[in-house]
Coordinates of C-alpha atoms and ligand atoms in Angstrom, one line a residue:
M489 CA 13.3 24.6 86.7
S490 CA 13.4 26.0 90.3
R491 CA 15.8 28.5 90.7
L492 CA 18.2 25.9 92.6
T493 CA 17.8 23.0 90.4
S494 CA 19.6 26.0 88.0
L495 CA 22.0 27.7 90.2
W496 CA 23.4 23.1 90.8
I497 CA 23.4 23.7 87.6
S498 CA 25.2 26.5 87.3
L499 CA 27.8 25.3 89.8
G500 CA 27.8 21.8 88.5
L501 CA 29.4 23.4 85.2
F502 CA 31.5 25.8 87.4
C503 CA 33.1 22.7 89.2
A504 CA 33.0 20.2 86.2
P505 CA 36.3 20.8 84.9
P506 CA 38.2 21.7 87.1
L507 CA 37.1 18.1 88.5
L508 CA 37.6 16.3 85.6
L509 CA 41.2 17.9 85.8
L510 CA 41.9 16.0 88.8
L511 CA 40.3 12.8 88.1
L512 CA 42.1 12.8 85.2
S513 CA 45.8 13.8 86.2
P514 CA 47.0 11.1 86.5
L515 CA 46.3 9.7 82.7
L516 CA 48.0 12.7 81.7
T517 CA 51.2 12.8 83.8
G518 CA 53.0 10.0 82.4
P519 CA 52.8 12.0 78.8
V520 CA 53.7 14.9 80.7
T521 CA 57.5 13.9 82.1
H522 CA 58.0 12.6 79.1
Q523 CA 57.2 15.5 77.7
L524 CA 60.0 17.9 79.8
L525 CA 62.4 14.6 79.9
N526 CA 61.7 15.0 75.9
A527 CA 63.0 19.3 76.0
K528 CA 65.9 18.9 78.9
A529 CA 67.4 16.1 76.4
R530 CA 67.1 18.5 73.4
E531 CA 67.9 21.8 76.5
M532 CA 71.7 20.1 77.2
L533 CA 71.8 18.9 73.3
A534 CA 71.3 21.9 72.2
Y535 CA 74.0 24.1 75.5
Q536 CA 76.4 21.2 74.2
A537 CA 76.7 21.7 70.9
E538 CA 76.6 25.6 71.8
R539 CA 79.8 24.9 74.1
N540 CA 81.8 22.1 71.8
Q541 CA 81.5 25.6 69.3
V542 CA 83.3 27.8 71.6
L543 CA 85.8 25.1 73.0
E544 CA 87.4 24.7 70.1
Q545 CA 87.2 27.7 68.4
D546 CA 88.7 29.4 71.7
I547 CA 91.7 26.7 72.3
Q548 CA 92.7 26.9 68.5
A549 CA 92.6 30.5 68.7
Q550 CA 95.2 30.2 73.0
L551 CA 97.1 27.1 71.0
L552 CA 98.7 28.9 67.8
R553 CA 99.4 31.3 70.1
L554 CA 101.4 29.9 73.5
Q555 CA 105.2 30.0 73.6
F556 CA 105.6 26.9 76.2
N557 CA 106.6 29.0 78.5
C558 CA 105.5 30.3 80.9
G559 CA 106.4 33.9 80.4
A560 CA 105.3 37.5 79.7
E561 CA 102.9 36.6 76.6
D562 CA 102.0 33.0 77.5
M563 CA 101.0 34.2 81.0
A564 CA 99.1 37.7 78.6
L565 CA 98.1 34.8 76.7
L566 CA 96.1 32.6 79.3
R567 CA 94.6 35.6 81.6
D568 CA 93.3 37.4 78.0
T569 CA 90.1 37.4 78.8
S570 CA 88.3 37.4 75.4
Y571 CA 89.2 34.2 76.3
Y572 CA 87.2 33.9 79.6
S573 CA 83.4 32.1 79.0
R574 CA 81.4 30.1 81.4
H575 CA 83.1 26.2 79.4
I576 CA 86.4 27.3 80.8
R577 CA 87.4 27.5 84.7
L578 CA 91.0 27.5 84.0
A579 CA 93.8 27.6 81.9
G580 CA 97.8 26.3 82.3
I581 CA 101.3 25.1 80.6
Q582 CA 103.4 23.2 81.7
P583 CA 106.5 24.0 79.7
A584 CA 108.8 20.7 79.5
H585 CA 111.6 22.4 81.2
G586 CA 110.6 25.0 84.2
K587 CA 108.1 26.0 85.9
G588 CA 104.5 26.0 84.9
C589 CA 101.2 28.4 85.6
S590 CA 97.9 28.8 85.3
T591 CA 95.1 31.6 84.4
V592 CA 95.9 32.4 88.4
G593 CA 99.6 32.6 87.7
P594 CA 100.8 30.0 88.8
A595 CA 100.7 26.2 88.6
L596 CA 97.5 24.6 90.6
P597 CA 99.0 21.1 92.8
L598 CA 95.4 19.4 91.7
L599 CA 97.3 19.5 88.1
T600 CA 100.1 18.1 89.2
G601 CA 99.0 14.6 87.9
I602 CA 98.4 15.4 84.8
E603 CA 102.0 15.1 83.2
E604 CA 102.8 11.8 85.0
T605 CA 99.7 10.4 84.4
P606 CA 100.3 8.7 80.4
L607 CA 98.2 10.9 78.6
P608 CA 97.0 7.7 75.1
L609 CA 96.9 11.2 72.7
D610 CA 98.2 14.4 72.4
F611 CA 95.2 16.1 71.5
G612 CA 92.6 14.5 73.8
L613 CA 89.8 14.8 77.5
T614 CA 90.8 13.2 80.5
A615 CA 90.0 14.8 84.2
T616 CA 91.3 16.4 86.9
S617 CA 91.7 14.1 90.1
S618 CA 89.4 13.9 92.7
A619 CA 90.8 15.6 95.8
I620 CA 89.1 15.8 98.7
G621 CA 85.8 14.0 97.2
T622 CA 85.7 17.0 95.5
E623 CA 83.6 16.5 91.9
Q624 CA 86.7 15.8 89.2
E625 CA 86.2 18.3 86.4
L626 CA 87.5 17.1 82.5
L627 CA 90.2 18.4 81.4
V628 CA 91.1 19.8 77.5
Y629 CA 94.9 19.1 77.0
F630 CA 97.6 19.2 74.5
K631 CA 101.0 17.7 74.3
R632 CA 103.8 18.9 71.5
A633 CA 107.4 17.6 72.8
G634 CA 107.4 16.9 76.2
N635 CA 105.5 20.9 77.0
L636 CA 101.9 20.1 78.1
A637 CA 98.6 22.3 77.9
Y638 CA 95.4 21.8 79.5
W639 CA 92.2 23.6 80.2
V640 CA 89.9 22.9 82.9
L641 CA 87.0 23.2 81.8
S642 CA 83.5 23.8 84.2
N643 CA 81.0 21.7 85.3
S644 CA 78.8 23.8 86.8
W645 CA 76.2 24.2 83.0
I646 CA 75.4 21.1 83.6
H647 CA 74.5 21.2 87.4
E648 CA 72.4 24.1 86.5
I649 CA 71.1 22.7 83.6
L650 CA 69.4 19.8 85.2
G651 CA 68.5 21.8 88.0
R652 CA 66.3 23.4 85.8
P653 CA 62.6 22.6 86.4
C654 CA 63.1 20.9 89.5
A655 CA 66.2 19.7 91.6
E656 CA 66.9 16.4 92.0
C657 CA 64.7 15.4 89.0
F658 CA 67.4 14.5 86.4
Y659 CA 70.2 11.9 86.3
L660 CA 72.8 12.1 83.4
E661 CA 74.9 8.8 82.1
F662 CA 78.3 10.1 80.6
T663 CA 80.0 6.3 78.2
H664 CA 82.7 6.7 76.3
H665 CA 82.7 4.3 73.9
N666 CA 86.3 5.0 73.0
P667 CA 88.4 2.1 75.2
A668 CA 91.2 4.6 76.1
L669 CA 88.2 7.6 77.4
A670 CA 86.5 4.6 79.5
H671 CA 87.5 6.4 82.5
L672 CA 85.9 9.2 82.7
Y673 CA 82.6 8.1 83.4
F674 CA 81.3 11.0 86.3
P675 CA 77.5 11.6 86.0
R676 CA 75.5 14.4 87.7
G677 CA 72.5 15.0 89.1
N678 CA 70.2 12.1 91.5
P679 CA 71.2 9.0 91.2
A680 CA 68.6 7.1 93.1
I681 CA 66.3 7.5 89.7
V682 CA 68.0 4.7 88.4
S683 CA 67.1 2.1 90.9
Q684 CA 63.5 4.1 91.1
P685 CA 60.0 2.4 89.7
H686 CA 58.9 3.7 87.1
A687 CA 61.7 5.4 86.0
I688 CA 62.1 6.5 82.1
K689 CA 65.2 7.4 80.3
L690 CA 67.1 9.2 76.2
T691 CA 69.7 7.9 75.4
N692 CA 72.1 9.5 72.5
L693 CA 74.8 9.1 71.0
D694 CA 77.3 11.5 70.3
E695 CA 79.0 9.3 67.2
R696 CA 81.8 12.1 66.2
N697 CA 83.6 11.4 69.5
E698 CA 82.3 9.0 70.6
V699 CA 79.7 9.2 73.9
Q700 CA 76.9 7.9 74.7
Q701 CA 74.6 10.6 76.7
T702 CA 71.4 8.9 79.1
L703 CA 69.1 11.3 80.8
W704 CA 67.1 9.8 83.9
A705 CA 64.0 10.9 85.1
G706 CA 62.1 9.5 87.9
M707 CA 58.9 9.7 90.6
A708 CA 60.1 13.5 91.6
L709 CA 59.4 14.7 87.3
R710 CA 57.0 12.8 87.5
Q711 CA 55.6 14.9 91.0
H712 CA 56.8 18.2 89.5
A713 CA 55.3 16.9 86.0
A714 CA 51.7 16.6 88.5
E715 CA 52.6 19.9 89.8
Q716 CA 52.3 21.1 86.7
I717 CA 49.3 19.4 85.1
R718 CA 47.4 20.8 88.4
Y719 CA 48.7 24.5 88.0
F720 CA 48.7 25.1 84.6
G721 CA 45.1 23.0 84.6
L722 CA 43.4 24.4 86.7
L723 CA 44.9 27.9 85.3
I724 CA 43.0 27.0 82.2
T725 CA 39.6 25.2 83.6
L726 CA 38.6 27.9 86.5
P727 CA 38.4 30.2 83.9
L728 CA 36.4 26.7 81.5
G729 CA 34.3 26.6 84.0
L730 CA 33.2 30.1 85.0
L731 CA 32.8 30.5 81.7
L732 CA 30.4 27.0 81.6
A733 CA 28.4 28.8 83.9
A734 CA 27.9 32.2 83.0
G735 CA 26.7 30.8 79.5
Y736 CA 24.6 28.0 80.4
G737 CA 23.5 31.4 82.5
L738 CA 22.7 32.8 80.4
L739 CA 21.6 30.5 77.6
R740 CA 19.3 30.0 80.2
N741 CA 18.0 34.2 80.7
Y742 CA 17.7 34.0 77.2
R743 CA 15.4 31.4 77.6
N744 CA 13.2 32.3 80.3
S745 CA 12.4 35.8 78.3
L746 CA 10.4 36.0 76.0
E747 CA 11.6 36.3 72.1
G748 CA 14.3 32.5 73.9
L749 CA 9.7 30.7 75.5
L750 CA 8.8 31.9 72.2
K751 CA 11.7 30.3 70.2
L752 CA 11.8 27.4 72.7
G753 CA 7.5 26.7 71.5
L754 CA 7.6 27.5 67.3
Q755 CA 10.8 24.0 68.4
Q756 CA 8.0 22.2 70.7
G757 CA 5.0 22.4 67.8
E758 CA 3.5 25.3 70.8
F759 CA 1.5 27.1 68.9
L760 CA -1.7 26.3 68.0
P761 CA -5.8 26.9 66.5
F762 CA -8.4 27.4 69.0
Y763 CA -12.1 27.7 67.5
Q764 CA -14.7 30.5 67.7
P765 CA -18.1 28.9 65.8
I766 CA -19.6 32.0 63.5
V767 CA -23.2 31.3 63.8
D768 CA -26.3 32.0 61.3
S769 CA -28.6 33.7 64.5
R770 CA -31.6 33.4 61.0
T771 CA -30.5 29.2 61.3
H772 CA -28.4 28.6 64.8
E773 CA -26.2 26.9 62.6
V774 CA -22.1 27.2 61.9
V775 CA -21.3 28.9 59.1
G776 CA -17.7 28.4 60.4
H777 CA -14.7 29.6 62.6
E778 CA -12.4 31.5 63.9
A779 CA -8.9 30.6 64.4
L780 CA -7.6 32.4 67.6
L781 CA -4.2 31.4 68.3
R782 CA -3.1 29.5 71.4
W783 CA 0.4 28.6 73.7
R784 CA 0.4 26.1 75.0
R785 CA 2.8 25.6 78.6
G786 CA 3.0 22.6 80.5
G787 CA -1.3 22.1 80.7
D788 CA -1.9 25.8 80.3
F789 CA -3.0 27.6 77.1
I790 CA -1.9 31.6 76.9
S791 CA -3.7 33.8 74.6
P792 CA -2.8 36.6 72.2
G793 CA -2.9 39.0 74.4
A794 CA 0.6 38.1 75.8
F795 CA 3.0 37.5 73.6
I796 CA 1.0 38.7 69.7
D797 CA 2.4 42.1 69.7
Y798 CA 5.6 41.1 70.5
A799 CA 5.7 37.7 68.3
E800 CA 4.2 40.3 65.8
R801 CA 7.3 42.6 66.0
Q802 CA 9.7 39.7 66.2
G803 CA 9.0 38.9 63.2
L804 CA 7.9 35.2 64.9
I805 CA 4.4 35.7 63.3
I806 CA 5.6 33.9 60.0
P807 CA 6.2 31.2 61.5
M808 CA 3.9 30.9 64.0
T809 CA 0.8 31.1 61.8
E810 CA 2.8 28.9 59.2
Q811 CA 2.6 26.0 62.7
L812 CA -1.0 27.2 63.3
V813 CA -2.4 27.2 59.6
R814 CA -0.6 23.4 59.0
Q815 CA -3.3 22.4 62.3
V816 CA -6.2 24.6 61.1
V817 CA -5.3 22.3 57.4
A818 CA -5.2 19.6 59.5
D819 CA -8.4 20.5 62.1
L820 CA -10.3 20.6 58.3
T821 CA -11.3 17.3 58.2
Q822 CA -13.0 16.9 61.5
L823 CA -14.5 20.3 61.0
A824 CA -18.5 19.8 58.3
A825 CA -18.1 20.3 55.3
P826 CA -18.8 23.0 54.5
Q827 CA -17.8 25.3 57.6
W828 CA -14.9 27.6 56.4
V829 CA -11.9 28.6 59.6
S830 CA -10.7 32.3 58.8
V831 CA -7.0 33.0 59.8
N832 CA -6.0 35.8 61.2
L833 CA -2.5 37.1 58.9
V834 CA -1.0 40.2 59.5
A835 CA 0.7 43.1 56.6
A836 CA 3.6 41.5 56.2
H837 CA 1.8 37.7 55.0
V838 CA 0.9 39.8 51.6
E839 CA 3.5 42.2 52.0
R840 CA 6.3 40.2 50.9
P841 CA 4.8 35.7 49.7
Y842 CA 5.0 34.4 53.0
L843 CA 1.1 33.6 52.5
Q844 CA 1.3 33.0 48.3
E845 CA 5.0 29.9 50.1
L846 CA 2.5 28.6 52.7
L847 CA -0.2 27.5 50.6
T848 CA 2.4 26.2 47.7
R849 CA 3.7 23.8 50.2
L850 CA -0.2 22.9 51.9
H851 CA -0.4 22.0 48.5
W852 CA -2.9 24.6 47.8
P853 CA -5.3 23.5 50.3
D854 CA -9.8 24.2 49.4
P855 CA -10.5 28.3 49.2
D856 CA -13.9 27.3 51.1
R857 CA -12.7 26.4 53.2
L858 CA -9.3 28.8 53.4
T859 CA -10.1 32.0 54.5
F860 CA -7.8 34.5 55.6
E861 CA -8.9 37.8 58.3
L862 CA -6.3 41.4 58.2
T863 CA -6.5 43.8 60.8
E864 CA -6.0 47.8 59.9
R865 CA -5.7 48.1 63.1
I866 CA -1.5 48.1 62.0
P867 CA -1.4 49.8 58.3
I868 CA 0.0 48.4 55.8
S869 CA 2.8 49.5 54.5
D870 CA 2.9 48.7 51.3
M871 CA 0.4 48.4 49.5
K872 CA 1.0 47.6 45.7
T873 CA 1.9 44.6 47.0
A874 CA -0.1 43.4 49.3
A875 CA -3.4 44.0 46.8
R876 CA -0.8 42.1 44.0
E877 CA -0.7 39.3 46.4
M878 CA -4.1 39.1 47.1
A879 CA -5.4 39.1 43.8
N880 CA -2.9 36.8 42.6
L881 CA -5.0 34.4 45.8
G882 CA -7.7 36.1 44.9
L883 CA -7.1 34.2 41.4
R884 CA -7.0 31.0 43.2
G885 CA -10.4 31.5 44.6
Y886 CA -9.0 32.1 48.6
H887 CA -11.2 35.2 50.9
F888 CA -10.0 37.4 52.6
K889 CA -11.9 39.4 55.6
V890 CA -11.1 43.0 56.6
D891 CA -10.9 42.5 60.8
D892 CA -11.9 45.3 63.3
F893 CA -13.4 46.9 60.6
G894 CA -13.9 51.0 61.6
T895 CA -10.8 50.5 64.6
G896 CA -8.2 51.3 62.1
Y897 CA -7.3 54.3 59.7
G898 CA -7.6 52.0 57.0
G899 CA -10.7 50.0 56.6
F900 CA -12.4 52.0 53.3
A901 CA -8.8 52.2 51.7
Y902 CA -8.3 48.3 51.9
L903 CA -12.2 47.9 50.5
Q904 CA -11.1 49.1 47.5
Q905 CA -8.0 48.8 47.5
L906 CA -7.4 45.4 47.7
G907 CA -10.7 44.4 46.3
I908 CA -12.4 43.4 49.8
S909 CA -16.5 42.8 49.9
R910 CA -16.3 41.2 53.6
I911 CA -15.9 42.8 57.1
K912 CA -15.8 42.1 60.9
I913 CA -17.3 44.2 62.8
D914 CA -15.5 44.6 65.9
K915 CA -16.3 44.1 69.1
M916 CA -15.8 48.1 70.8
F917 CA -19.0 49.0 68.7
I918 CA -21.0 45.7 69.4
D919 CA -20.7 46.8 73.3
T920 CA -22.3 51.0 72.6
I921 CA -25.4 48.8 71.7
G922 CA -28.0 49.6 74.3
T923 CA -26.4 52.6 75.5
Q924 CA -25.9 56.4 74.4
D925 CA -22.2 55.9 74.0
L926 CA -21.9 57.8 70.2
K927 CA -20.5 55.2 68.4
R928 CA -23.4 53.6 68.5
S929 CA -24.8 55.3 65.5
V930 CA -21.0 54.9 63.7
L931 CA -22.2 51.1 64.1
D932 CA -26.0 52.1 62.1
A933 CA -22.7 54.3 60.2
I934 CA -20.6 50.5 58.9
I935 CA -24.6 48.6 59.1
A936 CA -25.7 50.9 56.3
F937 CA -22.0 50.7 54.5
G938 CA -22.2 47.4 54.9
H939 CA -24.7 46.4 53.0
E940 CA -24.7 49.0 50.2
S941 CA -21.7 48.2 49.0
R942 CA -22.8 44.6 49.2
M943 CA -20.0 43.5 52.1
E944 CA -20.9 39.9 54.1
M945 CA -21.2 41.4 57.4
I946 CA -19.8 39.8 60.9
A947 CA -20.2 41.3 64.1
E948 CA -17.8 40.0 67.0
G949 CA -18.1 40.0 70.5
V950 CA -21.7 39.7 70.6
E951 CA -22.2 38.9 74.0
S952 CA -26.2 39.5 75.1
Q953 CA -29.1 38.5 73.1
V954 CA -30.3 42.6 72.6
Q955 CA -26.9 42.5 71.0
L956 CA -27.8 39.7 68.3
D957 CA -31.8 41.4 67.9
Y958 CA -30.5 44.5 67.4
L959 CA -28.2 43.4 65.2
A960 CA -30.8 40.9 63.3
E961 CA -33.0 44.4 63.1
R962 CA -30.3 45.7 60.9
G963 CA -29.8 42.3 58.6
V964 CA -26.2 41.3 60.3
Y965 CA -27.0 38.1 61.2
L966 CA -22.8 36.5 60.8
I967 CA -22.3 36.2 64.9
Q968 CA -19.8 35.2 66.3
G969 CA -19.3 36.0 70.3
Y970 CA -19.1 34.5 73.6
V971 CA -24.0 34.8 72.9
F972 CA -23.1 31.8 71.4
A973 CA -19.3 30.3 72.5
Q974 CA -16.1 31.2 73.4
P975 CA -12.5 30.2 71.7
M976 CA -12.6 26.4 72.3
A977 CA -10.1 23.7 71.2
L978 CA -10.6 21.3 68.1
V979 CA -12.0 18.7 70.4
D980 CA -14.8 20.7 72.2
V981 CA -15.8 22.9 69.0
I982 CA -16.8 19.4 66.5
Q983 CA -19.1 18.5 69.8
W984 CA -20.8 21.7 70.5
R985 CA -24.0 23.0 68.9
P986 CA -25.7 26.0 68.4
P987 CA -28.9 26.4 70.2
I988 CA -31.9 25.4 69.2
K989 CA -33.4 28.5 67.6
V990 CA -37.0 29.3 69.2
A991 CA -38.5 32.0 66.7
R992 CA -39.0 34.4 69.9
P993 CA -41.8 37.0 70.4
V994 CA -40.9 40.0 68.3
E995 CA -40.5 37.5 65.2
Q996 CA -43.4 34.7 66.5
K997 CA -45.6 38.6 66.0
R998 CA -44.1 39.4 63.1
M999 CA -44.8 36.2 61.8
N1000 CA -48.4 36.6 62.6
E1001 CA -48.5 39.6 61.6
R1002 CA -47.4 38.8 57.8
P1003 CA -50.2 38.7 55.1
Q1004 CA -50.9 36.3 54.0
A1005 CA -50.1 35.5 50.8
Ligands
C2E263 P1 -9.0 39.3 66.8 O1 -8.8 39.1 65.8 O2 -10.2 40.2 66.9 O3 -10.5 38.1 67.5 C1 -11.4 38.1 68.5 C2 -11.0 37.6 70.0 O4 -11.9 38.4 70.9 C3 -10.5 36.6 70.5 O5 -9.7 37.1 71.3 C4 -12.0 36.1 70.8 O6 -11.5 35.2 72.1 C5 -11.9 37.3 71.8 N1 -13.5 37.8 71.5 C6 -14.2 36.1 70.8 N2 -15.9 37.4 71.7 C7 -15.5 37.7 73.2 C8 -17.1 37.8 72.8 O7 -17.9 38.1 72.9 N3 -16.7 39.1 74.5 C9 -14.9 39.5 74.3 N4 -14.6 39.6 75.8 N5 -13.8 38.5 73.8 C10 -14.4 37.9 72.5 P2 -8.1 36.0 71.2 O8 -8.5 35.1 71.6 O9 -7.6 36.3 73.3 O10 -7.5 36.7 71.0 C11 -7.3 37.7 70.7 C12 -6.3 39.5 69.1 O11 -5.2 38.3 68.9 C13 -6.7 38.6 68.4 O12 -8.7 39.8 68.2 C14 -6.2 38.9 67.1 O13 -6.6 40.2 66.6 C15 -5.0 38.0 67.6 N6 -4.3 37.4 67.4 C16 -5.2 35.7 67.6 N7 -5.3 34.8 66.9 C17 -4.2 34.7 66.2 C18 -2.8 35.0 65.0 O14 -3.2 34.0 64.6 N8 -2.6 35.5 64.2 C19 -2.5 37.0 64.7 N9 -1.6 37.9 63.7 N10 -3.1 37.5 65.5 C20 -4.0 36.3 65.9
CA264 CA1 -9.9 37.6 64.0
CA265 CA1 -11.7 41.1 65.7

């Protein structure tokens, strides 16, 4: 994937949540508006409950002590700060005889009409008169023997509550079911709402006070809801978009990292064997093959040098080998019997029962056709377990070779303790043939040791006829190397034939010199 494409994907992921929100916000506006209306109705009811309680307490307490003569005691009571509250604007008395008084001193002219209006009850509710277009206010009164006490209630709370969270967003109606109070109808808020399309309302009946309260909301609240959705929505979706884009970036980096790519490759079955034939130089017959791991990425086959060390360190070699062995077992049907295939193992395969478990899952493939090689480059740390594991597998007929023999430190120990009787002579030594390199004597020593210990020997990395001849002269005939063939895909290896054996002049001469029987 190109950098540009992933940049677009990141941008898309970043923008997706806010865009989705903007697309969905018309659908959310309705429910959110309802929610806001509900919350407002609850707020009003809670406020009213508290207000009623305070009013009842204060008014009753004052009533108990009023003399109804506007004397010093009454004035002190009216002005007692402990009765001041946000619910009562002012209070006053109109005695049966004499002048009235109020919290502010003299009787209020605005209230002079009260005593003339026939008040229906001894204790009840009425309203102040609407003078010069001012809002009427509720008034609680108490009447006894021609005396009157009154408390003008503050209505500013309604405006305060209705003005939140937005001005002109609500409309509130109180309808008194008691016919005596039916005239107390002064709605508050924005009256235009009632006639707006899609106006919504919530009704609450206070049965005790026989008053029905209807709260309306319309376009203004909808608009406020839409703004809130956008505001809070963006507050949430922008960081979410950022998170998604960052997450994608991290995932992409991870996938592009070797570990991520290897894991993805495993999931997608990208690891498969190439086969390098092992030829008997005496007959030019293919005796077997080494399975060499290749990573198929796109059209390329990546050699193990690029990833095998990392895969071994990360433990990924275990599932990789499993993928490889499964393929080898399937491919064996296409490789001419009795040719075998040798699979590279790492120490972990035998230090734990990984190999046993794998072979069990594969229903124990024919041990004459599936063999293993274990490099001595990486030492086995748990020799005991490895020996036990390999002995168990040996009982099942499986064979092991020591790979890269002579390059590490464990070669001879492996042979003795792990009971291995096959070695692969490393290319490093083969390369010394025909040179003055000191390691050539090591090669000779290895070959001599191999013969003495009756080891089966395979020479690896044989590239030239000179090397081939040198090895043949020293009795090493199993050859793996470019002199015959490079590793190939299955389709190629099943068609590959070694060149026909032609007796070379040296061999011809030897044959001719042989004494006749
Ligand atoms: P190796 O096990 O020593 O395998 C032999 C390597 O030498 C192979 O390289 C092979 O292609 C190469 N080779 C064979 N003949 C010649 C030759 O004549 N000339 C030259 N120049 N090279 C020759 P390859 O396939 O790149 O594998 C490299 C190493 O990766 C292997 O060395 C082995 O250690 C490791 N490897 C390969 N497949 C696996 C696997 O399935 N599991 C494990 N654990 N390691 C693997
Ligand atoms: Ca090998
Ligand atoms: Ca080797």
